[in-house]
mmCIF file of C-alpha atoms in Angstrom:
data_model
loop_
_atom_site.group_PDB
_atom_site.id
_atom_site.type_symbol
_atom_site.label_atom_id
_atom_site.label_comp_id
_atom_site.label_asym_id
_atom_site.label_seq_id
_atom_site.Cartn_x
_atom_site.Cartn_y
_atom_site.Cartn_z
ATOM 1 C CA GLN A 224 1.323 -68.856 4.913
ATOM 2 C CA HIS A 225 -0.199 -65.726 6.360
ATOM 3 C CA PRO A 226 0.602 -62.622 4.240
ATOM 4 C CA CYS A 227 1.936 -60.734 7.248
ATOM 5 C CA ARG A 228 4.515 -63.383 7.902
ATOM 6 C CA ARG A 229 5.571 -63.285 4.288
ATOM 7 C CA HIS A 230 6.503 -59.552 4.613
ATOM 8 C CA ALA A 231 7.991 -59.709 8.098
ATOM 9 C CA PRO A 232 11.626 -60.297 7.007
ATOM 10 C CA ARG A 233 11.583 -57.013 5.010
ATOM 11 C CA ARG A 234 11.090 -54.805 8.075
ATOM 12 C CA PRO A 235 14.815 -54.509 8.887
ATOM 13 C CA GLY A 236 15.395 -53.270 5.322
ATOM 14 C CA LYS A 237 12.779 -50.565 5.753
ATOM 15 C CA ALA A 238 14.302 -49.569 9.087
ATOM 16 C CA ARG A 239 17.679 -49.260 7.441
ATOM 17 C CA MET A 240 16.153 -47.138 4.704
ATOM 18 C CA LEU A 241 14.486 -44.828 7.249
ATOM 19 C CA ARG A 242 17.754 -44.604 9.120
ATOM 20 C CA LYS A 243 19.583 -43.560 5.951
ATOM 21 C CA ILE A 244 16.942 -40.919 5.264
ATOM 22 C CA GLN A 245 17.348 -39.575 8.803
ATOM 23 C CA ILE A 246 21.126 -39.437 8.382
ATOM 24 C CA CYS A 247 20.728 -37.600 5.064
ATOM 25 C CA LEU A 248 18.342 -35.097 6.620
ATOM 26 C CA CYS A 249 20.706 -34.516 9.527
ATOM 27 C CA PHE A 250 23.586 -34.072 7.093
ATOM 28 C CA CYS A 251 21.579 -31.514 5.110
ATOM 29 C CA PHE A 252 20.681 -29.646 8.310
ATOM 30 C CA VAL A 253 24.282 -29.556 9.521
ATOM 31 C CA SER A 254 25.491 -28.516 6.063
ATOM 32 C CA GLY A 255 22.951 -25.694 6.025
ATOM 33 C CA LEU A 256 24.018 -24.594 9.490
ATOM 34 C CA LEU A 257 27.669 -24.604 8.507
ATOM 35 C CA TYR A 258 26.790 -22.612 5.414
ATOM 36 C CA GLU A 259 25.012 -19.992 7.543
ATOM 37 C CA ILE A 260 28.056 -19.799 9.786
ATOM 38 C CA SER A 261 30.283 -19.413 6.747
ATOM 39 C CA LEU A 262 28.171 -16.444 5.678
ATOM 40 C CA LEU A 263 29.258 -14.726 8.854
ATOM 41 C CA SER A 264 32.889 -15.779 8.669
ATOM 42 C CA GLY A 265 33.988 -13.398 5.973
ATOM 43 C CA CYS A 266 33.664 -15.398 2.792
ATOM 44 C CA VAL A 267 30.079 -14.191 2.422
ATOM 45 C CA PHE A 268 31.372 -10.665 2.018
ATOM 46 C CA ASN A 269 32.531 -11.619 -1.465
ATOM 47 C CA TYR A 270 29.077 -12.747 -2.563
ATOM 48 C CA LEU A 271 26.138 -11.163 -0.773
ATOM 49 C CA PRO A 272 25.257 -7.470 -0.361
ATOM 50 C CA MET A 273 23.874 -6.339 2.982
ATOM 51 C CA SER A 274 20.273 -6.178 1.799
ATOM 52 C CA GLN A 275 20.175 -9.894 1.025
ATOM 53 C CA HIS A 276 20.999 -11.431 4.380
ATOM 54 C CA TYR A 277 19.377 -9.115 6.965
ATOM 55 C CA LEU A 278 21.817 -9.863 9.733
ATOM 56 C CA THR A 279 21.224 -8.140 13.060
ATOM 57 C CA PRO A 280 23.894 -6.018 14.771
ATOM 58 C CA GLU A 281 24.286 -8.684 17.451
ATOM 59 C CA GLN A 282 24.938 -11.392 14.857
ATOM 60 C CA VAL A 283 27.613 -9.359 13.122
ATOM 61 C CA LEU A 284 29.185 -7.874 16.240
ATOM 62 C CA GLY A 285 29.122 -11.247 17.979
ATOM 63 C CA LEU A 286 31.884 -12.417 15.684
ATOM 64 C CA GLY A 287 34.266 -9.902 17.280
ATOM 65 C CA ARG A 288 37.047 -8.103 15.410
ATOM 66 C CA SER A 289 34.610 -5.715 13.714
ATOM 67 C CA ILE A 290 35.671 -2.277 12.506
ATOM 68 C CA ILE A 291 33.188 0.180 14.009
ATOM 69 C CA PHE A 292 32.265 3.687 12.849
ATOM 70 C CA LEU A 293 29.657 6.021 14.377
ATOM 71 C CA GLU A 294 27.472 8.773 12.962
ATOM 72 C CA THR A 295 25.825 10.507 15.940
ATOM 73 C CA THR A 296 24.149 13.275 13.934
ATOM 74 C CA GLU A 297 20.816 12.734 12.185
ATOM 75 C CA ARG A 298 22.248 12.978 8.684
ATOM 76 C CA LEU A 299 21.651 10.042 6.338
ATOM 77 C CA GLU A 300 23.901 11.198 3.498
ATOM 78 C CA PRO A 301 27.465 11.034 4.833
ATOM 79 C CA PRO A 302 29.954 13.289 3.030
ATOM 80 C CA PRO A 303 32.743 11.816 0.893
ATOM 81 C CA LEU A 304 35.260 11.727 3.766
ATOM 82 C CA VAL A 305 32.972 9.440 5.790
ATOM 83 C CA SER A 306 32.425 7.235 2.769
ATOM 84 C CA CYS A 307 36.175 7.133 2.117
ATOM 85 C CA SER A 308 36.896 6.130 5.709
ATOM 86 C CA VAL A 309 34.422 3.242 5.587
ATOM 87 C CA GLU A 310 35.472 2.117 2.117
ATOM 88 C CA SER A 311 39.188 2.168 2.912
ATOM 89 C CA ALA A 312 38.573 0.041 6.023
ATOM 90 C CA ALA A 313 36.441 -2.393 4.023
ATOM 91 C CA ARG A 314 39.257 -2.799 1.502
ATOM 92 C CA ILE A 315 42.034 -3.176 4.076
ATOM 93 C CA TYR A 316 40.065 -5.544 6.350
ATOM 94 C CA GLN A 317 38.284 -7.680 3.766
ATOM 95 C CA ASP A 318 37.812 -10.610 6.186
ATOM 96 C CA ARG A 319 36.169 -8.445 8.857
ATOM 97 C CA ALA A 320 32.804 -6.771 9.189
ATOM 98 C CA VAL A 321 32.896 -2.985 8.827
ATOM 99 C CA ILE A 322 29.920 -1.385 10.568
ATOM 100 C CA LEU A 323 28.613 2.163 10.351
ATOM 101 C CA PHE A 324 26.093 2.918 13.093
ATOM 102 C CA MET A 325 23.886 5.877 12.155
ATOM 103 C CA LYS A 326 21.692 7.723 14.649
ATOM 104 C CA GLY A 327 19.341 8.947 11.915
ATOM 105 C CA LEU A 328 18.776 5.445 10.615
ATOM 106 C CA THR A 329 15.737 3.378 11.603
ATOM 107 C CA ASN A 330 14.982 -0.288 11.026
ATOM 108 C CA GLU A 331 12.381 0.753 8.477
ATOM 109 C CA THR A 332 14.911 2.860 6.574
ATOM 110 C CA ALA A 333 17.464 0.049 6.634
ATOM 111 C CA LEU A 334 14.997 -2.367 5.051
ATOM 112 C CA ASP A 335 13.795 0.039 2.385
ATOM 113 C CA LEU A 336 15.448 -1.313 -0.730
ATOM 114 C CA ASN A 337 14.204 1.585 -2.842
ATOM 115 C CA THR A 338 15.755 4.284 -0.695
ATOM 116 C CA SER A 339 17.404 7.159 -2.515
ATOM 117 C CA TYR A 340 19.972 7.925 0.187
ATOM 118 C CA ALA A 341 23.479 7.959 -1.238
ATOM 119 C CA ALA A 342 24.831 6.200 1.842
ATOM 120 C CA PHE A 343 22.912 3.051 0.939
ATOM 121 C CA SER A 344 23.763 2.984 -2.745
ATOM 122 C CA LEU A 345 27.486 3.538 -2.237
ATOM 123 C CA LEU A 346 28.357 1.984 1.119
ATOM 124 C CA SER A 347 25.931 -0.940 0.885
ATOM 125 C CA SER A 348 27.540 -2.016 -2.372
ATOM 126 C CA MET A 349 30.649 -2.976 -0.373
ATOM 127 C CA LYS A 350 30.253 -6.624 0.556
ATOM 128 C CA ASN A 351 31.555 -6.463 4.126
ATOM 129 C CA VAL A 352 29.968 -3.129 5.067
ATOM 130 C CA PHE A 353 26.880 -3.045 7.288
ATOM 131 C CA LEU A 354 24.705 -0.028 8.082
ATOM 132 C CA PHE A 355 22.787 -0.268 11.363
ATOM 133 C CA PRO A 356 20.662 2.125 13.454
ATOM 134 C CA LEU A 357 22.493 3.580 16.452
ATOM 135 C CA GLN A 358 20.231 2.736 19.401
ATOM 136 C CA MET A 359 22.051 4.087 22.428
ATOM 137 C CA GLU A 360 19.697 2.766 25.084
ATOM 138 C CA THR A 361 20.294 -0.763 23.780
ATOM 139 C CA ILE A 362 24.054 -0.255 23.471
ATOM 140 C CA PHE A 363 24.376 1.003 27.055
ATOM 141 C CA GLN A 364 22.521 -1.928 28.597
ATOM 142 C CA GLU A 365 24.644 -3.821 31.152
ATOM 143 C CA THR A 366 27.285 -1.070 31.265
ATOM 144 C CA PRO A 367 27.986 1.758 33.759
ATOM 145 C CA LEU A 368 26.817 4.190 31.074
ATOM 146 C CA LEU A 369 23.118 3.252 31.227
ATOM 147 C CA GLN A 370 22.371 5.216 34.411
ATOM 148 C CA TRP A 371 24.212 8.254 33.033
ATOM 149 C CA TYR A 372 22.254 8.016 29.765
ATOM 150 C CA ASN A 373 18.920 7.791 31.585
ATOM 151 C CA GLU A 374 19.702 10.894 33.633
ATOM 152 C CA VAL A 375 21.386 13.158 31.092
ATOM 153 C CA VAL A 376 19.324 15.696 29.092
ATOM 154 C CA PRO A 377 20.747 15.844 25.532
ATOM 155 C CA GLU A 378 19.078 19.181 24.754
ATOM 156 C CA GLN A 379 21.006 20.792 27.597
ATOM 157 C CA GLU A 380 24.370 19.309 26.587
ATOM 158 C CA LYS A 381 26.841 21.613 24.880
ATOM 159 C CA ASN A 382 28.749 18.822 23.102
ATOM 160 C CA TRP A 383 26.125 16.075 22.878
ATOM 161 C CA VAL A 384 27.119 14.826 19.410
ATOM 162 C CA HIS A 385 30.681 14.248 20.625
ATOM 163 C CA VAL A 386 29.841 13.064 24.141
ATOM 164 C CA SER A 387 27.293 10.519 22.939
ATOM 165 C CA SER A 388 29.832 9.258 20.430
ATOM 166 C CA ASP A 389 32.505 8.945 23.141
ATOM 167 C CA ALA A 390 30.120 6.851 25.242
ATOM 168 C CA SER A 391 28.839 4.683 22.387
ATOM 169 C CA ARG A 392 32.290 3.668 21.179
ATOM 170 C CA LEU A 393 33.316 2.533 24.664
ATOM 171 C CA ALA A 394 30.174 0.453 25.152
ATOM 172 C CA LEU A 395 30.410 -1.212 21.737
ATOM 173 C CA ILE A 396 34.076 -2.122 22.057
ATOM 174 C CA TRP A 397 33.597 -3.403 25.613
ATOM 175 C CA LYS A 398 30.639 -5.581 24.640
ATOM 176 C CA TYR A 399 31.890 -6.966 21.352
ATOM 177 C CA GLY A 400 35.556 -6.124 20.883
ATOM 178 C CA GLY A 401 37.168 -4.921 17.661
ATOM 179 C CA ILE A 402 38.504 -1.586 16.455
ATOM 180 C CA TYR A 403 36.779 1.769 16.674
ATOM 181 C CA MET A 404 37.656 4.452 14.097
ATOM 182 C CA ASP A 405 36.506 8.035 13.628
ATOM 183 C CA THR A 406 34.814 8.757 10.315
ATOM 184 C CA ASP A 407 37.752 10.893 9.168
ATOM 185 C CA VAL A 408 40.318 8.079 9.418
ATOM 186 C CA ILE A 409 41.579 6.603 6.134
ATOM 187 C CA SER A 410 42.986 3.086 6.503
ATOM 188 C CA ILE A 411 46.124 2.303 4.525
ATOM 189 C CA ARG A 412 47.333 -1.019 6.016
ATOM 190 C CA PRO A 413 46.135 -3.490 8.684
ATOM 191 C CA ILE A 414 46.745 -2.750 12.361
ATOM 192 C CA PRO A 415 48.608 -5.750 13.814
ATOM 193 C CA GLU A 416 47.779 -4.980 17.453
ATOM 194 C CA ARG A 417 44.677 -6.232 19.245
ATOM 195 C CA SER A 418 44.780 -4.175 22.460
ATOM 196 C CA PHE A 419 45.958 -0.673 21.651
ATOM 197 C CA LEU A 420 45.541 3.050 22.100
ATOM 198 C CA ALA A 421 46.772 5.631 19.620
ATOM 199 C CA ALA A 422 49.140 8.343 20.819
ATOM 200 C CA GLN A 423 48.207 11.712 19.395
ATOM 201 C CA LYS A 424 51.477 13.035 20.746
ATOM 202 C CA SER A 425 53.914 11.979 23.482
ATOM 203 C CA ARG A 426 52.129 11.206 26.756
ATOM 204 C CA PHE A 427 48.695 11.978 25.282
ATOM 205 C CA SER A 428 46.228 9.452 23.887
ATOM 206 C CA SER A 429 43.470 10.046 21.378
ATOM 207 C CA ASN A 430 40.192 8.155 21.358
ATOM 208 C CA GLY A 431 39.708 8.557 17.607
ATOM 209 C CA ILE A 432 40.984 5.049 17.031
ATOM 210 C CA PHE A 433 41.517 2.222 19.502
ATOM 211 C CA GLY A 434 41.027 -1.518 19.732
ATOM 212 C CA PHE A 435 40.456 -4.144 22.428
ATOM 213 C CA PRO A 436 39.028 -7.642 22.810
ATOM 214 C CA ALA A 437 35.540 -7.883 24.265
ATOM 215 C CA HIS A 438 35.140 -7.309 28.033
ATOM 216 C CA HIS A 439 38.591 -5.820 28.465
ATOM 217 C CA LYS A 440 39.036 -4.331 31.936
ATOM 218 C CA PHE A 441 40.607 -1.116 30.660
ATOM 219 C CA VAL A 442 37.490 -0.263 28.642
ATOM 220 C CA TRP A 443 35.223 -1.044 31.622
ATOM 221 C CA ASP A 444 37.330 1.222 33.816
ATOM 222 C CA CYS A 445 37.040 3.945 31.188
ATOM 223 C CA MET A 446 33.241 3.688 31.274
ATOM 224 C CA GLU A 447 33.230 3.985 35.061
ATOM 225 C CA ASP A 448 35.502 7.047 34.908
ATOM 226 C CA PHE A 449 33.276 8.498 32.167
ATOM 227 C CA VAL A 450 30.364 8.540 34.606
ATOM 228 C CA LEU A 451 32.328 9.432 37.739
ATOM 229 C CA LYS A 452 34.091 12.451 36.212
ATOM 230 C CA TYR A 453 31.446 13.468 33.701
ATOM 231 C CA ASN A 454 31.564 17.070 32.529
ATOM 232 C CA GLY A 455 29.885 17.610 29.193
ATOM 233 C CA ASN A 456 30.904 21.263 29.027
ATOM 234 C CA ILE A 457 34.591 20.427 28.563
ATOM 235 C CA TRP A 458 35.244 19.180 25.053
ATOM 236 C CA GLY A 459 37.228 15.933 25.128
ATOM 237 C CA ASN A 460 36.796 15.319 28.855
ATOM 238 C CA GLN A 461 35.020 12.039 28.088
ATOM 239 C CA GLY A 462 37.214 11.379 25.050
ATOM 240 C CA PRO A 463 40.979 11.797 24.626
ATOM 241 C CA PHE A 464 41.421 13.262 28.119
ATOM 242 C CA LEU A 465 39.629 10.259 29.608
ATOM 243 C CA MET A 466 41.832 7.796 27.688
ATOM 244 C CA THR A 467 44.960 9.684 28.724
ATOM 245 C CA ARG A 468 44.165 9.891 32.433
ATOM 246 C CA MET A 469 43.148 6.208 32.538
ATOM 247 C CA LEU A 470 46.352 5.169 30.769
ATOM 248 C CA LYS A 471 48.384 7.213 33.233
ATOM 249 C CA THR A 472 46.936 5.185 36.109
ATOM 250 C CA LEU A 473 48.559 2.105 34.572
ATOM 251 C CA CYS A 474 51.717 3.391 32.955
ATOM 252 C CA ASN A 475 54.542 5.815 33.473
ATOM 253 C CA LEU A 476 54.230 7.573 30.125
ATOM 254 C CA THR A 477 57.427 8.804 28.499
ATOM 255 C CA ASP A 478 58.239 10.675 25.311
ATOM 256 C CA PHE A 479 58.455 8.800 22.029
ATOM 257 C CA GLU A 480 61.826 8.676 20.324
ATOM 258 C CA GLY A 481 61.845 7.705 16.686
ATOM 259 C CA THR A 482 59.019 5.448 15.516
ATOM 260 C CA GLU A 483 58.965 2.927 18.361
ATOM 261 C CA ASP A 484 55.734 1.986 20.173
ATOM 262 C CA HIS A 485 55.282 1.789 23.931
ATOM 263 C CA SER A 486 53.665 -1.037 25.854
ATOM 264 C CA CYS A 487 52.174 -1.209 29.348
ATOM 265 C CA GLN A 488 49.945 -3.806 31.058
ATOM 266 C CA ASN A 489 49.604 -5.651 27.733
ATOM 267 C CA ILE A 490 48.243 -2.500 26.082
ATOM 268 C CA SER A 491 50.179 -1.103 23.125
ATOM 269 C CA PHE A 492 50.477 2.676 23.104
ATOM 270 C CA LEU A 493 51.135 3.268 19.434
ATOM 271 C CA ASN A 494 53.499 5.932 18.152
ATOM 272 C CA PRO A 495 51.920 9.146 16.779
ATOM 273 C CA GLN A 496 53.357 8.183 13.391
ATOM 274 C CA ARG A 497 50.903 5.269 13.205
ATOM 275 C CA PHE A 498 47.838 7.503 12.786
ATOM 276 C CA TYR A 499 48.888 11.125 13.223
ATOM 277 C CA PRO A 500 51.964 11.674 11.042
ATOM 278 C CA ILE A 501 50.515 15.098 10.240
ATOM 279 C CA PRO A 502 49.690 16.681 13.634
ATOM 280 C CA TYR A 503 46.510 18.687 14.159
ATOM 281 C CA PRO A 504 48.133 22.165 13.930
ATOM 282 C CA ALA A 505 49.140 21.244 10.353
ATOM 283 C CA TRP A 506 45.864 19.496 9.409
ATOM 284 C CA SER A 507 45.309 21.686 6.338
ATOM 285 C CA ARG A 508 48.351 20.133 4.673
ATOM 286 C CA TYR A 509 46.114 17.222 3.655
ATOM 287 C CA TYR A 510 44.323 19.683 1.376
ATOM 288 C CA GLN A 511 47.468 21.148 -0.151
ATOM 289 C CA VAL A 512 49.595 20.153 -3.137
ATOM 290 C CA TRP A 513 52.895 18.549 -2.145
ATOM 291 C CA ASP A 514 56.057 18.643 -4.250
ATOM 292 C CA LYS A 515 56.595 15.045 -3.156
ATOM 293 C CA SER A 516 53.860 13.117 -1.379
ATOM 294 C CA PRO A 517 54.899 11.436 1.881
ATOM 295 C CA SER A 518 55.106 7.644 1.898
ATOM 296 C CA PHE A 519 53.516 7.110 5.328
ATOM 297 C CA ASN A 520 55.565 3.940 5.652
ATOM 298 C CA HIS A 521 55.191 3.962 9.440
ATOM 299 C CA SER A 522 51.418 4.516 9.422
ATOM 300 C CA TYR A 523 48.452 2.153 9.638
ATOM 301 C CA ALA A 524 45.849 4.852 8.993
ATOM 302 C CA LEU A 525 45.638 8.623 8.636
ATOM 303 C CA HIS A 526 43.468 10.910 10.729
ATOM 304 C CA LEU A 527 42.415 13.919 8.637
ATOM 305 C CA TRP A 528 41.321 16.090 11.594
ATOM 306 C CA ASN A 529 37.874 16.933 10.261
ATOM 307 C CA PHE A 530 36.979 18.578 13.584
ATOM 308 C CA MET A 531 39.548 21.262 12.746
ATOM 309 C CA ASN A 532 38.142 21.732 9.246
ATOM 310 C CA HIS A 533 35.815 24.630 10.066
ATOM 311 C CA ASN A 534 35.955 26.015 6.513
ATOM 312 C CA ARG A 535 34.973 22.576 5.208
ATOM 313 C CA LYS A 536 37.850 22.058 2.841
ATOM 314 C CA ALA A 537 36.951 19.184 0.535
ATOM 315 C CA VAL A 538 38.614 16.916 -1.989
ATOM 316 C CA VAL A 539 38.264 18.387 -5.465
ATOM 317 C CA ALA A 540 38.816 16.178 -8.492
ATOM 318 C CA GLY A 541 41.913 17.255 -10.400
ATOM 319 C CA SER A 542 43.262 19.413 -7.575
ATOM 320 C CA ASN A 543 46.268 17.092 -7.061
ATOM 321 C CA THR A 544 46.160 17.612 -3.306
ATOM 322 C CA LEU A 545 47.424 14.993 -0.870
ATOM 323 C CA ALA A 546 43.853 14.146 0.156
ATOM 324 C CA GLU A 547 42.846 13.581 -3.470
ATOM 325 C CA LYS A 548 45.735 11.151 -3.919
ATOM 326 C CA LEU A 549 44.669 9.288 -0.772
ATOM 327 C CA TYR A 550 41.115 9.011 -2.125
ATOM 328 C CA LYS A 551 42.372 7.662 -5.449
ATOM 329 C CA THR A 552 44.483 5.017 -3.739
ATOM 330 C CA TYR A 553 42.454 3.878 -0.741
ATOM 331 C CA CYS A 554 38.802 4.645 -1.596
ATOM 332 C CA PRO A 555 38.575 4.588 -5.413
ATOM 333 C CA THR A 556 34.811 3.948 -5.445
ATOM 334 C CA THR A 557 34.181 7.047 -3.371
ATOM 335 C CA TYR A 558 36.568 9.007 -5.581
ATOM 336 C CA GLU A 559 34.807 7.863 -8.754
ATOM 337 C CA ASP A 560 31.479 8.907 -7.257
ATOM 338 C CA LEU A 561 33.036 12.275 -6.409
ATOM 339 C CA ILE A 562 34.102 12.746 -10.036
ATOM 340 C CA GLN A 563 30.691 11.764 -11.383
ATOM 341 C CA ASN A 564 28.912 14.197 -9.070
ATOM 342 C CA ALA A 565 31.305 16.964 -10.139
ATOM 343 C CA ARG A 566 30.534 16.221 -13.799
ATOM 344 C CA LYS A 567 26.801 16.334 -13.104
ATOM 345 C CA ARG A 568 27.160 19.732 -11.457
ATOM 346 C CA GLU A 569 29.212 21.034 -14.386
ATOM 347 C CA PHE A 570 26.630 19.721 -16.847
ATOM 348 C CA THR A 571 23.773 21.287 -14.892
ATOM 349 C CA SER A 572 25.618 24.601 -14.691
ATOM 350 C CA SER A 573 26.305 24.611 -18.440
ATOM 351 C CA GLU A 574 22.632 23.898 -19.181
ATOM 352 C CA ASP A 575 21.540 26.709 -16.890
ATOM 353 C CA ALA A 576 23.970 29.069 -18.638
ATOM 354 C CA VAL A 577 22.396 28.228 -21.998
#
């Protein structure tokens, strides 16, 4: 018999073998894809630091439910209060990405693994914390804010740091959803609401912390009002005053009684106790020693009113102030770093004295 005929019956076996190999390769590909997805789902935060997976802002934000912070100054070494705010959020929301956008950060800086900036060594060590450059022109794309941004002259703006922050937070939450927090907000327990504004006092909303799903109409309307009624000379006109006037178009706001929340048009207007149990006129009480520390049982987070802190009161190790106790409990890594830096200064001072 011809040799080719002798081998002909084996061809189906080879085809089956090739088919099995193809199935195995497909299985490996799908498994790898699922693994990549799992890296973004939250479980990766327990294993990989930021510098190892190089995710883009769009990849992280695209998951929704992110906790977003903004640094609209050029500084690259955030003070302890900023670090505490980010760390406390990372600990409370361990299954969610916590993002700090920094205006002074560039892509080159973010990829420099040998950087000496304290922000990278401390914040990047937290597994679900991401540090990204704040690129406003990109953020404002496909929003009403882009035309305003292209026309405004930052150098001529009296409150540009605050105004640009007010705009950026609206655009980010509208595009991707999640929760925005000021960098002087210490998280103490999860916020159960998805669409909410925070009452600073009865009938007045803050914009220091708020949350919405992506593409929520209220946030879009806020961006349109931002542009329509823009006045950068009035502090807060594009911030808490904007949120308040937009909420009033939907709701008949009434005074809070007790610790109840209000609700209107599927938006929760959360009681001042949730974030502002110590009102801004008494902000300095955070830096005082209390006979008995408050429990904050009705609060989700605490706003420390850093804007009011003109004398730059700070947490001092061993001072036993309320703020120090909050650091110890909700941002222990930041607090430990604070202690170590204090010891270094003491050591340096003692050497200089000798």
